[in-house]
Coordinates of C-alpha atoms in Angstrom, one line a residue:
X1 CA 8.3 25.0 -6.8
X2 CA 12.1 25.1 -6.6
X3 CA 12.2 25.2 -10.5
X4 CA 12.5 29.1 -12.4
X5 CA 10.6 27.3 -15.5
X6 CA 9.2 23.6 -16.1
X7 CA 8.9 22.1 -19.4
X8 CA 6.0 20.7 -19.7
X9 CA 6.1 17.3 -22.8
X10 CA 3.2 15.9 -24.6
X11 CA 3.2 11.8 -24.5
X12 CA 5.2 9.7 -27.1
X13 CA 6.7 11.0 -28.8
X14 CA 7.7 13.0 -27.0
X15 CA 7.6 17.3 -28.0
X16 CA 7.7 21.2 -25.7
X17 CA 3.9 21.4 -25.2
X18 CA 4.0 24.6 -22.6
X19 CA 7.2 26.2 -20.6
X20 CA 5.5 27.5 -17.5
X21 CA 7.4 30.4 -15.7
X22 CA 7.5 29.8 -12.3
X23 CA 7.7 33.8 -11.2
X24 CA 7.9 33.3 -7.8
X25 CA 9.3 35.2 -5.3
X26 CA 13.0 34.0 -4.2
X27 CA 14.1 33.1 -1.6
X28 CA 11.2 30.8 -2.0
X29 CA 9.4 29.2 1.4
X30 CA 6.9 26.5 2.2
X31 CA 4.5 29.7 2.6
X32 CA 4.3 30.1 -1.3
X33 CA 2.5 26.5 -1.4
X34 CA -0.6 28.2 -0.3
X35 CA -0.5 31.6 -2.3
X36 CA -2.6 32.1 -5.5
X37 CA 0.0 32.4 -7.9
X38 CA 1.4 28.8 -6.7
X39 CA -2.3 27.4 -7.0
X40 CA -2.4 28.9 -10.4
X41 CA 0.6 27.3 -11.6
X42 CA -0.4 24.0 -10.0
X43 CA -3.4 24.3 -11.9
X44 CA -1.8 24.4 -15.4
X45 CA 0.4 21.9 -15.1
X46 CA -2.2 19.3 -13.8
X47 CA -4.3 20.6 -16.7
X48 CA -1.9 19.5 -19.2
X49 CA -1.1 16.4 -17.2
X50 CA -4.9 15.3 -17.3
X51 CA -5.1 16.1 -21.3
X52 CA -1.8 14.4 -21.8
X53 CA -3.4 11.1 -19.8
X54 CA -6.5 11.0 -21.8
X55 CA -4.5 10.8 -24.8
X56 CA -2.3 8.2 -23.6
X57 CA -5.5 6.5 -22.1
X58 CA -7.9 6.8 -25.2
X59 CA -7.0 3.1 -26.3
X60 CA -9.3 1.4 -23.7
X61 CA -7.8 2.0 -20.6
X62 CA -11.4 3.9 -19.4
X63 CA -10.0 2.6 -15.5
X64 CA -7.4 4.0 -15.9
X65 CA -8.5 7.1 -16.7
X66 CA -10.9 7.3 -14.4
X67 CA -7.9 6.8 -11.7
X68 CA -6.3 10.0 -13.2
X69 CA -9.5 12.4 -13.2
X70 CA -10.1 11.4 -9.8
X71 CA -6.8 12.2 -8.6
X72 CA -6.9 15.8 -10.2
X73 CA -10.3 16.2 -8.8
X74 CA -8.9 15.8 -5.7
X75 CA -6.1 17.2 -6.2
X76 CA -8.7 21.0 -7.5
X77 CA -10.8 20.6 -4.3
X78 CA -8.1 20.8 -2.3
X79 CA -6.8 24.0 -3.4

């Protein structure tokens, strides 16, 4: 949360698939890990994590991806 802008790649190879703008507040504090705004960006980048995993999983590695899902449904119910 540090970060003014993350660039967000697709899996190999490797391209820009989002820049998020991280247009938060400065001087930034742990406080801003439980604000909206932070939950919201949170949420797009394990969006595009997940998608990206599929992809990378989607040669047979169902366990796998299972594994991941699971961890961003955790991850969503938590905030």
């Amino acid at each position: 949360f540090l970060s003014d802008e993350i660039v967000f790649l697709t899996s190999a190879p490797a391209s820009v698939k989002r820049v998020i703008a991280v247009d938060l507040p400065r001087p930034r504090s742990l406080k801003m890990l439980s604000t909206p705004r932070f939950a919201e960006i949170q949420g797009q980048i394990l969006e595009d994590l997940l998608e990206e995993a599929r992809k990378s999983f989607a040669d047979g590695m169902a366990n796998a991806a299972e594994l991941v899902e699971a961890f961003g449904q955790v991850t969503r119910d938590r905030s």
